[in-house]
PDB file of C-alpha atoms and ligand atoms in Angstrom:
ATOM      1  CA  MET A1258      50.824  34.384  55.493  1.00 59.00           C
ATOM      2  CA  TRP A1259      47.882  32.491  56.905  1.00 62.00           C
ATOM      3  CA  GLU A1260      47.252  32.680  60.687  1.00 57.00           C
ATOM      4  CA  VAL A1261      46.195  29.254  61.796  1.00 58.00           C
ATOM      5  CA  MET A1262      44.196  29.353  65.066  1.00 53.00           C
ATOM      6  CA  LEU A1263      43.386  25.830  66.260  1.00 55.00           C
ATOM      7  CA  PRO A1264      41.612  24.569  69.280  1.00 51.00           C
ATOM      8  CA  GLN A1265      43.508  22.005  71.363  1.00 61.00           C
ATOM      9  CA  ASP A1266      40.957  19.020  70.441  1.00 84.00           C
ATOM     10  CA  PHE A1267      40.568  18.903  66.716  1.00 91.00           C
ATOM     11  CA  SER A1268      37.917  16.047  67.124  1.00 88.00           C
ATOM     12  CA  LYS A1269      35.612  18.914  68.279  1.00 90.00           C
ATOM     13  CA  LEU A1270      35.844  20.488  64.809  1.00 94.00           C
ATOM     14  CA  GLU A1271      32.791  19.968  62.681  1.00 97.00           C
ATOM     15  CA  VAL A1272      33.201  17.198  60.094  1.00 98.00           C
ATOM     16  CA  ILE A1273      32.444  18.735  56.580  1.00 97.00           C
ATOM     17  CA  GLY A1274      33.623  15.608  54.519  1.00 97.00           C
ATOM     18  CA  GLU A1275      34.969  11.989  55.053  1.00 97.00           C
ATOM     19  CA  GLY A1276      36.385   9.730  52.513  1.00 96.00           C
ATOM     20  CA  LYS A1277      38.310   6.392  52.744  1.00 96.00           C
ATOM     21  CA  THR A1278      41.557   7.622  54.052  1.00 98.00           C
ATOM     22  CA  LYS A1279      40.683  11.515  55.133  1.00 98.00           C
ATOM     23  CA  ILE A1280      38.449  13.530  57.196  1.00 98.00           C
ATOM     24  CA  VAL A1281      37.735  17.122  56.376  1.00 98.00           C
ATOM     25  CA  ARG A1282      37.006  19.551  59.221  1.00 97.00           C
ATOM     26  CA  ARG A1283      35.724  23.208  59.291  1.00 97.00           C
ATOM     27  CA  MET A1284      38.197  25.634  60.855  1.00 95.00           C
ATOM     28  CA  GLU A1285      37.552  29.094  62.264  1.00 93.00           C
ATOM     29  CA  ASN A1286      38.861  30.729  59.236  1.00 96.00           C
ATOM     30  CA  PRO A1287      36.334  29.999  56.508  1.00 97.00           C
ATOM     31  CA  ASP A1288      38.907  29.830  53.881  1.00 97.00           C
ATOM     32  CA  LEU A1289      40.755  27.024  55.464  1.00 98.00           C
ATOM     33  CA  VAL A1290      40.018  23.478  56.232  1.00 98.00           C
ATOM     34  CA  LEU A1291      41.696  20.801  58.354  1.00 98.00           C
ATOM     35  CA  LEU A1292      42.729  17.538  56.554  1.00 98.00           C
ATOM     36  CA  GLU A1293      42.994  14.523  59.167  1.00 98.00           C
ATOM     37  CA  PHE A1294      44.795  11.437  57.656  1.00 98.00           C
ATOM     38  CA  LYS A1295      43.559   8.137  58.858  1.00 98.00           C
ATOM     39  CA  ASP A1296      45.229   5.063  59.476  1.00 98.00           C
ATOM     40  CA  ALA A1297      42.954   3.208  57.181  1.00 98.00           C
ATOM     41  CA  ILE A1298      44.388   1.831  53.981  1.00 98.00           C
ATOM     42  CA  THR A1299      41.974   0.626  51.182  1.00 97.00           C
ATOM     43  CA  ALA A1300      42.083  -0.894  47.626  1.00 95.00           C
ATOM     44  CA  LEU A1301      39.762  -2.328  45.043  1.00 89.00           C
ATOM     45  CA  ASP A1302      37.218   0.598  45.267  1.00 84.00           C
ATOM     46  CA  GLY A1303      37.117   0.062  49.049  1.00 86.00           C
ATOM     47  CA  GLU A1304      36.513  -3.646  49.016  1.00 91.00           C
ATOM     48  CA  LYS A1305      39.798  -4.470  50.664  1.00 96.00           C
ATOM     49  CA  LYS A1306      40.291  -2.536  53.865  1.00 97.00           C
ATOM     50  CA  ASP A1307      42.677  -2.484  56.839  1.00 98.00           C
ATOM     51  CA  THR A1308      44.151  -0.178  59.552  1.00 98.00           C
ATOM     52  CA  LEU A1309      47.864   0.531  59.429  1.00 98.00           C
ATOM     53  CA  THR A1310      48.948   2.308  62.626  1.00 97.00           C
ATOM     54  CA  GLY A1311      51.138   5.156  61.919  1.00 98.00           C
ATOM     55  CA  LYS A1312      50.073   5.527  58.177  1.00 98.00           C
ATOM     56  CA  GLY A1313      48.210   8.467  58.749  1.00 98.00           C
ATOM     57  CA  HIS A1314      51.115  10.200  59.999  1.00 98.00           C
ATOM     58  CA  ILE A1315      53.296   9.124  57.307  1.00 98.00           C
ATOM     59  CA  ASN A1316      51.055  10.173  54.479  1.00 98.00           C
ATOM     60  CA  ALA A1317      50.170  13.502  56.079  1.00 98.00           C
ATOM     61  CA  ARG A1318      54.081  14.279  56.492  1.00 98.00           C
ATOM     62  CA  ILE A1319      55.029  13.141  52.973  1.00 98.00           C
ATOM     63  CA  SER A1320      52.163  15.188  51.271  1.00 98.00           C
ATOM     64  CA  SER A1321      53.025  18.049  53.472  1.00 98.00           C
ATOM     65  CA  PHE A1322      56.802  17.851  52.657  1.00 98.00           C
ATOM     66  CA  LEU A1323      56.113  17.431  48.913  1.00 98.00           C
ATOM     67  CA  PHE A1324      53.458  20.254  48.617  1.00 98.00           C
ATOM     68  CA  GLU A1325      55.971  22.498  50.328  1.00 98.00           C
ATOM     69  CA  PHE A1326      58.473  21.240  47.781  1.00 98.00           C
ATOM     70  CA  LEU A1327      56.122  22.144  44.841  1.00 98.00           C
ATOM     71  CA  SER A1328      55.116  25.550  46.151  1.00 98.00           C
ATOM     72  CA  LYS A1329      58.991  26.450  46.173  1.00 98.00           C
ATOM     73  CA  GLU A1330      58.909  25.248  42.587  1.00 98.00           C
ATOM     74  CA  GLY A1331      56.326  27.756  41.848  1.00 98.00           C
ATOM     75  CA  VAL A1332      53.384  25.278  41.513  1.00 98.00           C
ATOM     76  CA  PRO A1333      50.000  26.550  43.095  1.00 98.00           C
ATOM     77  CA  THR A1334      48.902  24.107  45.962  1.00 98.00           C
ATOM     78  CA  HIS A1335      46.297  24.405  48.627  1.00 98.00           C
ATOM     79  CA  TYR A1336      48.973  23.426  51.172  1.00 98.00           C
ATOM     80  CA  VAL A1337      49.140  25.874  54.298  1.00 98.00           C
ATOM     81  CA  SER A1338      50.823  23.869  57.079  1.00 98.00           C
ATOM     82  CA  PHE A1339      51.522  20.534  58.689  1.00 97.00           C
ATOM     83  CA  ILE A1340      50.428  19.702  62.325  1.00 96.00           C
ATOM     84  CA  GLU A1341      51.976  16.769  64.009  1.00 95.00           C
ATOM     85  CA  PRO A1342      51.248  13.938  63.879  1.00 96.00           C
ATOM     86  CA  ASN A1343      48.603  13.512  60.969  1.00 97.00           C
ATOM     87  CA  TYR A1344      46.963  16.815  60.035  1.00 97.00           C
ATOM     88  CA  MET A1345      47.380  19.082  57.131  1.00 98.00           C
ATOM     89  CA  VAL A1346      45.907  22.745  57.141  1.00 98.00           C
ATOM     90  CA  VAL A1347      44.707  23.611  53.544  1.00 98.00           C
ATOM     91  CA  ARG A1348      43.092  26.460  51.716  1.00 98.00           C
ATOM     92  CA  ARG A1349      39.520  25.647  50.939  1.00 98.00           C
ATOM     93  CA  LEU A1350      39.141  24.690  47.148  1.00 98.00           C
ATOM     94  CA  LYS A1351      36.015  23.986  45.102  1.00 98.00           C
ATOM     95  CA  MET A1352      37.367  20.638  43.748  1.00 98.00           C
ATOM     96  CA  LEU A1353      37.069  19.438  40.242  1.00 98.00           C
ATOM     97  CA  PRO A1354      35.475  15.967  39.926  1.00 98.00           C
ATOM     98  CA  VAL A1355      38.387  14.743  37.767  1.00 98.00           C
ATOM     99  CA  GLU A1356      41.472  12.710  38.625  1.00 98.00           C
ATOM    100  CA  ILE A1357      44.730  13.601  36.543  1.00 99.00           C
ATOM    101  CA  VAL A1358      47.079  10.819  36.146  1.00 99.00           C
ATOM    102  CA  CYS A1359      50.521  11.093  34.730  1.00 99.00           C
ATOM    103  CA  ARG A1360      52.461   8.196  33.756  1.00 99.00           C
ATOM    104  CA  ASN A1361      56.432   7.979  32.850  1.00 99.00           C
ATOM    105  CA  ILE A1362      56.580   4.158  33.028  1.00 98.00           C
ATOM    106  CA  ALA A1363      53.852   1.504  31.971  1.00 99.00           C
ATOM    107  CA  ALA A1364      52.170   0.061  35.099  1.00 98.00           C
ATOM    108  CA  GLY A1365      48.742  -0.824  36.770  1.00 98.00           C
ATOM    109  CA  SER A1366      45.775  -0.216  34.577  1.00 98.00           C
ATOM    110  CA  PHE A1367      47.679   1.115  31.724  1.00 98.00           C
ATOM    111  CA  THR A1368      49.146  -2.351  31.037  1.00 98.00           C
ATOM    112  CA  LYS A1369      45.858  -4.030  31.519  1.00 98.00           C
ATOM    113  CA  LYS A1370      44.177  -1.649  28.976  1.00 98.00           C
ATOM    114  CA  TYR A1371      47.008  -1.435  26.231  1.00 98.00           C
ATOM    115  CA  PRO A1372      49.362  -3.663  24.402  1.00 98.00           C
ATOM    116  CA  VAL A1373      52.553  -2.432  26.209  1.00 98.00           C
ATOM    117  CA  LYS A1374      55.231  -4.208  28.265  1.00 98.00           C
ATOM    118  CA  ALA A1375      54.879  -3.466  31.939  1.00 98.00           C
ATOM    119  CA  GLY A1376      57.835  -1.548  33.342  1.00 98.00           C
ATOM    120  CA  SER A1377      58.645   0.046  29.963  1.00 98.00           C
ATOM    121  CA  ARG A1378      59.498   3.599  29.837  1.00 98.00           C
ATOM    122  CA  LEU A1379      56.891   5.592  27.666  1.00 98.00           C
ATOM    123  CA  LYS A1380      58.267   7.722  24.845  1.00 98.00           C
ATOM    124  CA  TYR A1381      57.048  10.870  26.765  1.00 98.00           C
ATOM    125  CA  PRO A1382      54.876  11.398  29.893  1.00 99.00           C
ATOM    126  CA  VAL A1383      51.005  10.421  29.147  1.00 99.00           C
ATOM    127  CA  VAL A1384      48.358  12.516  30.899  1.00 99.00           C
ATOM    128  CA  GLU A1385      44.975  11.025  31.367  1.00 99.00           C
ATOM    129  CA  TYR A1386      41.710  12.183  32.945  1.00 99.00           C
ATOM    130  CA  TYR A1387      39.160  10.378  34.897  1.00 98.00           C
ATOM    131  CA  LEU A1388      35.734  11.451  35.972  1.00 98.00           C
ATOM    132  CA  LYS A1389      35.289  11.188  39.685  1.00 98.00           C
ATOM    133  CA  ASP A1390      32.053   9.117  39.628  1.00 97.00           C
ATOM    134  CA  ASP A1391      31.881   6.035  41.717  1.00 92.00           C
ATOM    135  CA  LEU A1392      28.512   4.696  39.955  1.00 96.00           C
ATOM    136  CA  ARG A1393      30.202   4.892  36.571  1.00 97.00           C
ATOM    137  CA  HIS A1394      33.429   3.461  37.760  1.00 94.00           C
ATOM    138  CA  ASP A1395      35.373   6.815  37.159  1.00 96.00           C
ATOM    139  CA  PRO A1396      35.519   6.692  33.331  1.00 98.00           C
ATOM    140  CA  MET A1397      38.436   7.933  31.308  1.00 98.00           C
ATOM    141  CA  MET A1398      37.821  11.290  29.617  1.00 98.00           C
ATOM    142  CA  ASN A1399      39.522  13.482  27.245  1.00 98.00           C
ATOM    143  CA  GLU A1400      40.029  17.185  27.175  1.00 98.00           C
ATOM    144  CA  ASP A1401      36.731  17.862  25.374  1.00 98.00           C
ATOM    145  CA  HIS A1402      34.747  15.863  27.730  1.00 98.00           C
ATOM    146  CA  ILE A1403      35.893  18.066  30.524  1.00 98.00           C
ATOM    147  CA  VAL A1404      34.578  21.183  28.820  1.00 98.00           C
ATOM    148  CA  VAL A1405      31.357  19.581  27.327  1.00 98.00           C
ATOM    149  CA  LEU A1406      30.525  18.160  30.855  1.00 98.00           C
ATOM    150  CA  GLY A1407      30.945  21.788  32.168  1.00 98.00           C
ATOM    151  CA  ILE A1408      33.682  20.602  34.686  1.00 98.00           C
ATOM    152  CA  LEU A1409      35.778  23.525  33.338  1.00 98.00           C
ATOM    153  CA  PRO A1410      34.829  26.436  31.097  1.00 98.00           C
ATOM    154  CA  SER A1411      37.354  26.324  28.243  1.00 98.00           C
ATOM    155  CA  ILE A1412      39.954  24.190  26.723  1.00 98.00           C
ATOM    156  CA  GLU A1413      42.545  26.690  27.919  1.00 98.00           C
ATOM    157  CA  GLU A1414      41.832  25.856  31.588  1.00 98.00           C
ATOM    158  CA  VAL A1415      42.327  22.072  30.656  1.00 98.00           C
ATOM    159  CA  LYS A1416      45.565  22.874  28.914  1.00 98.00           C
ATOM    160  CA  GLU A1417      46.583  24.759  32.157  1.00 98.00           C
ATOM    161  CA  ILE A1418      45.904  21.689  34.456  1.00 98.00           C
ATOM    162  CA  LYS A1419      47.841  19.405  31.835  1.00 98.00           C
ATOM    163  CA  GLU A1420      50.752  21.842  31.959  1.00 98.00           C
ATOM    164  CA  LEU A1421      50.742  21.998  35.825  1.00 98.00           C
ATOM    165  CA  THR A1422      50.632  18.306  35.798  1.00 99.00           C
ATOM    166  CA  LEU A1423      53.614  17.928  33.560  1.00 99.00           C
ATOM    167  CA  LYS A1424      55.460  20.659  35.582  1.00 98.00           C
ATOM    168  CA  VAL A1425      54.797  18.558  38.768  1.00 99.00           C
ATOM    169  CA  ASN A1426      55.953  15.462  36.992  1.00 99.00           C
ATOM    170  CA  LYS A1427      59.162  17.106  36.143  1.00 98.00           C
ATOM    171  CA  SER A1428      59.935  18.529  39.406  1.00 98.00           C
ATOM    172  CA  LEU A1429      58.976  15.555  41.493  1.00 98.00           C
ATOM    173  CA  SER A1430      60.628  13.045  39.250  1.00 98.00           C
ATOM    174  CA  ASN A1431      64.164  15.121  39.558  1.00 98.00           C
ATOM    175  CA  PHE A1432      63.626  15.404  43.229  1.00 98.00           C
ATOM    176  CA  LEU A1433      62.586  11.625  43.766  1.00 98.00           C
ATOM    177  CA  ASP A1434      65.536  10.648  41.580  1.00 98.00           C
ATOM    178  CA  SER A1435      67.866  12.382  43.762  1.00 98.00           C
ATOM    179  CA  LYS A1436      66.502  10.058  46.708  1.00 98.00           C
ATOM    180  CA  GLY A1437      67.175   6.929  44.486  1.00 98.00           C
ATOM    181  CA  ILE A1438      63.442   6.571  43.568  1.00 98.00           C
ATOM    182  CA  THR A1439      61.942   6.479  40.125  1.00 98.00           C
ATOM    183  CA  LEU A1440      58.450   8.101  39.888  1.00 99.00           C
ATOM    184  CA  VAL A1441      56.484   5.716  37.638  1.00 99.00           C
ATOM    185  CA  ASP A1442      53.036   7.512  37.778  1.00 99.00           C
ATOM    186  CA  PHE A1443      50.923   9.482  39.916  1.00 99.00           C
ATOM    187  CA  LYS A1444      47.570  10.996  40.327  1.00 98.00           C
ATOM    188  CA  LEU A1445      46.728  14.524  41.148  1.00 99.00           C
ATOM    189  CA  GLU A1446      43.343  16.498  41.900  1.00 98.00           C
ATOM    190  CA  PHE A1447      42.805  20.015  41.231  1.00 98.00           C
ATOM    191  CA  GLY A1448      40.453  22.793  42.519  1.00 98.00           C
ATOM    192  CA  LYS A1449      39.688  26.344  42.378  1.00 98.00           C
ATOM    193  CA  ASP A1450      40.258  28.577  45.194  1.00 98.00           C
ATOM    194  CA  LYS A1451      38.044  31.694  46.150  1.00 97.00           C
ATOM    195  CA  ASP A1452      39.662  33.924  43.511  1.00 97.00           C
ATOM    196  CA  GLY A1453      39.184  31.249  40.775  1.00 97.00           C
ATOM    197  CA  LYS A1454      42.681  30.325  40.633  1.00 98.00           C
ATOM    198  CA  ILE A1455      43.473  26.705  39.822  1.00 98.00           C
ATOM    199  CA  CYS A1456      45.468  24.851  42.633  1.00 98.00           C
ATOM    200  CA  ILE A1457      46.431  21.344  43.465  1.00 98.00           C
ATOM    201  CA  GLY A1458      44.422  19.869  46.266  1.00 98.00           C
ATOM    202  CA  ASP A1459      44.059  16.340  47.826  1.00 98.00           C
ATOM    203  CA  GLU A1460      47.185  14.629  48.679  1.00 98.00           C
ATOM    204  CA  ILE A1461      50.487  13.423  47.224  1.00 98.00           C
ATOM    205  CA  ASN A1462      52.257  10.435  48.709  1.00 98.00           C
ATOM    206  CA  GLY A1463      52.641   6.644  48.462  1.00 98.00           C
ATOM    207  CA  ASP A1464      48.815   6.218  48.103  1.00 98.00           C
ATOM    208  CA  SER A1465      48.694   8.199  44.866  1.00 98.00           C
ATOM    209  CA  MET A1466      52.143   7.770  43.297  1.00 98.00           C
ATOM    210  CA  ARG A1467      54.090   4.518  42.287  1.00 98.00           C
ATOM    211  CA  LEU A1468      57.539   4.778  43.469  1.00 99.00           C
ATOM    212  CA  TRP A1469      60.160   2.284  42.569  1.00 98.00           C
ATOM    213  CA  ASP A1470      63.530   1.870  43.847  1.00 98.00           C
ATOM    214  CA  LYS A1471      65.987   3.032  41.031  1.00 98.00           C
ATOM    215  CA  GLU A1472      68.392   0.349  41.437  1.00 98.00           C
ATOM    216  CA  THR A1473      66.404  -2.575  42.540  1.00 98.00           C
ATOM    217  CA  GLY A1474      62.880  -1.918  41.390  1.00 98.00           C
ATOM    218  CA  ARG A1475      61.509  -2.432  44.806  1.00 98.00           C
ATOM    219  CA  VAL A1476      57.930  -1.138  45.146  1.00 98.00           C
ATOM    220  CA  LEU A1477      57.912   1.780  47.559  1.00 98.00           C
ATOM    221  CA  ASP A1478      54.248   2.456  47.530  1.00 98.00           C
ATOM    222  CA  LYS A1479      50.534   1.196  48.041  1.00 98.00           C
ATOM    223  CA  ASP A1480      51.104  -1.473  45.324  1.00 98.00           C
ATOM    224  CA  VAL A1481      52.442  -3.763  48.009  1.00 98.00           C
ATOM    225  CA  TYR A1482      49.017  -3.690  49.622  1.00 98.00           C
ATOM    226  CA  ARG A1483      47.151  -4.114  46.334  1.00 97.00           C
ATOM    227  CA  GLN A1484      49.535  -7.143  45.741  1.00 96.00           C
ATOM    228  CA  GLY A1485      48.201  -8.737  49.099  1.00 97.00           C
ATOM    229  CA  LYS A1486      51.544  -8.583  50.897  1.00 98.00           C
ATOM    230  CA  LYS A1487      51.445  -8.872  54.666  1.00 98.00           C
ATOM    231  CA  LEU A1488      50.539  -5.900  56.568  1.00 98.00           C
ATOM    232  CA  SER A1489      53.483  -6.017  58.394  1.00 97.00           C
ATOM    233  CA  GLU A1490      55.436  -5.591  55.067  1.00 98.00           C
ATOM    234  CA  VAL A1491      52.902  -2.941  53.951  1.00 98.00           C
ATOM    235  CA  LEU A1492      53.644  -0.777  56.862  1.00 98.00           C
ATOM    236  CA  GLU A1493      57.526  -1.388  56.443  1.00 98.00           C
ATOM    237  CA  THR A1494      57.244  -0.185  52.800  1.00 98.00           C
ATOM    238  CA  TYR A1495      55.296   3.118  53.897  1.00 98.00           C
ATOM    239  CA  ARG A1496      58.153   3.613  56.647  1.00 98.00           C
ATOM    240  CA  GLU A1497      60.859   3.104  54.067  1.00 98.00           C
ATOM    241  CA  CYS A1498      59.129   5.597  51.545  1.00 98.00           C
ATOM    242  CA  TYR A1499      58.987   8.257  54.402  1.00 98.00           C
ATOM    243  CA  LYS A1500      62.562   7.702  55.336  1.00 98.00           C
ATOM    244  CA  ARG A1501      63.755   8.200  51.597  1.00 98.00           C
ATOM    245  CA  ILE A1502      61.694  11.411  51.145  1.00 98.00           C
ATOM    246  CA  ILE A1503      61.917  12.972  54.534  1.00 98.00           C
ATOM    247  CA  GLY A1504      65.294  11.878  55.498  1.00 97.00           C
ATOM    248  CA  GLU A1505      64.554  10.685  58.992  1.00 96.00           C
ATOM    249  CA  GLU A1506      62.594   7.904  60.768  1.00 95.00           C
ATOM    250  CA  PRO A1507      58.869   8.343  60.963  1.00 94.00           C
ATOM    251  CA  LYS A1508      57.522   9.331  64.563  1.00 85.00           C
ATOM    252  CA  VAL A1509      55.492   6.092  64.891  1.00 78.00           C
TER     253      VAL A1509
HETATM  254  N1  LIG B2908      45.557   6.485  41.516  1.00 65.53           N
HETATM  255  C1  LIG B2908      45.045   6.998  42.677  1.00 65.53           C
HETATM  256  N2  LIG B2908      43.721   7.102  42.933  1.00 65.53           N
HETATM  257  C2  LIG B2908      42.751   6.251  42.126  1.00 65.53           C
HETATM  258  C3  LIG B2908      43.468   5.631  40.934  1.00 65.53           C
HETATM  259  C4  LIG B2908      44.836   5.819  40.747  1.00 65.53           C
HETATM  260  O1  LIG B2908      45.868   7.699  43.396  1.00 65.53           O
HETATM  261  O2  LIG B2908      41.629   6.265  42.288  1.00 65.53           O
HETATM  262  C5  LIG B2908      46.911   6.507  41.108  1.00 65.53           C
HETATM  263  C6  LIG B2908      47.746   5.216  41.527  1.00 65.53           C
HETATM  264  O3  LIG B2908      48.217   5.166  42.645  1.00 65.53           O
HETATM  265  C7  LIG B2908      48.941   5.343  40.358  1.00 65.53           C
HETATM  266  C8  LIG B2908      48.396   6.038  39.322  1.00 65.53           C
HETATM  267  O4  LIG B2908      47.159   6.848  40.071  1.00 65.53           O
HETATM  268  O5  LIG B2908      50.007   5.909  40.985  1.00 65.53           O
HETATM  269  C9  LIG B2908      47.917   5.376  38.157  1.00 65.53           C
HETATM  270  O6  LIG B2908      46.990   4.645  38.624  1.00 65.53           O
HETATM  271  P1  LIG B2908      46.268   3.477  37.475  1.00 65.53           P
HETATM  272  O7  LIG B2908      45.300   4.028  36.721  1.00 65.53           O
HETATM  273  O8  LIG B2908      47.223   2.528  37.108  1.00 65.53           O
HETATM  274  O9  LIG B2908      45.163   2.641  38.428  1.00 65.53           O
HETATM  275  P2  LIG B2908      45.531   1.443  39.341  1.00 65.53           P
HETATM  276  O10 LIG B2908      46.166   0.522  38.496  1.00 65.53           O
HETATM  277  O11 LIG B2908      46.188   2.164  40.502  1.00 65.53           O
HETATM  278  O12 LIG B2908      44.012   1.032  39.703  1.00 65.53           O
END
């Protein structure tokens, strides 16, 4: 077990990275980092940006809950512990500059790129790889690109990532189905721990998944924000997502 020692005021911990929705802080134990989930919400490569009070708590809690669930399912993740209201302690990973997307139902960019009906179930889950590179607008890659670009040393490790992604898809789809939610698609990020073991990092929540109500098709994820809905409706959607997954009201 990890011994987590934390000072009272996390804001005093040195910032070692900051993205659009999370701050990464150094911890006393060099093998761990603290992820702080912000109340920021962004879309269109950060062009659209707002503050949604309580979103940081909701997304930190959902991520922690789902990482705990996946760990129990035997999936290696960086998750260590959740700290109220919006912090997650995680193992430090060397992140791979790749986003892995897995799709069960045609939605989003998939329906823009390919001649497929939005909302149709795919014959089997499709796994896609995107290079994390803002200047190049995150180009899609195939498995060979990942090896040739030196992101992973062998095709076997690429296959390992694909198999883990499909396992996550199966476990999460079943779990969410039991909560009345269809897992449409999601994005994962992987990294290697200090022993070189491949683990899932980053976050898993309504910002990185498309979730639809099984019966009504109601959207329960960030798409409501991408669609330009009122911020009050966006927050209500995040709250509903929390309630369904965690089984209680969010604390904000
Ligand atoms: N996704 C993400 N971060 C990204 C791009 C996509 O978390 O930078 C997630 C997105 O929420 C969805 C899935 O990956 O659940 C597939 O997204 P898609 O490629 O359709 O792109 P989008 O239409 O969301 O831009």
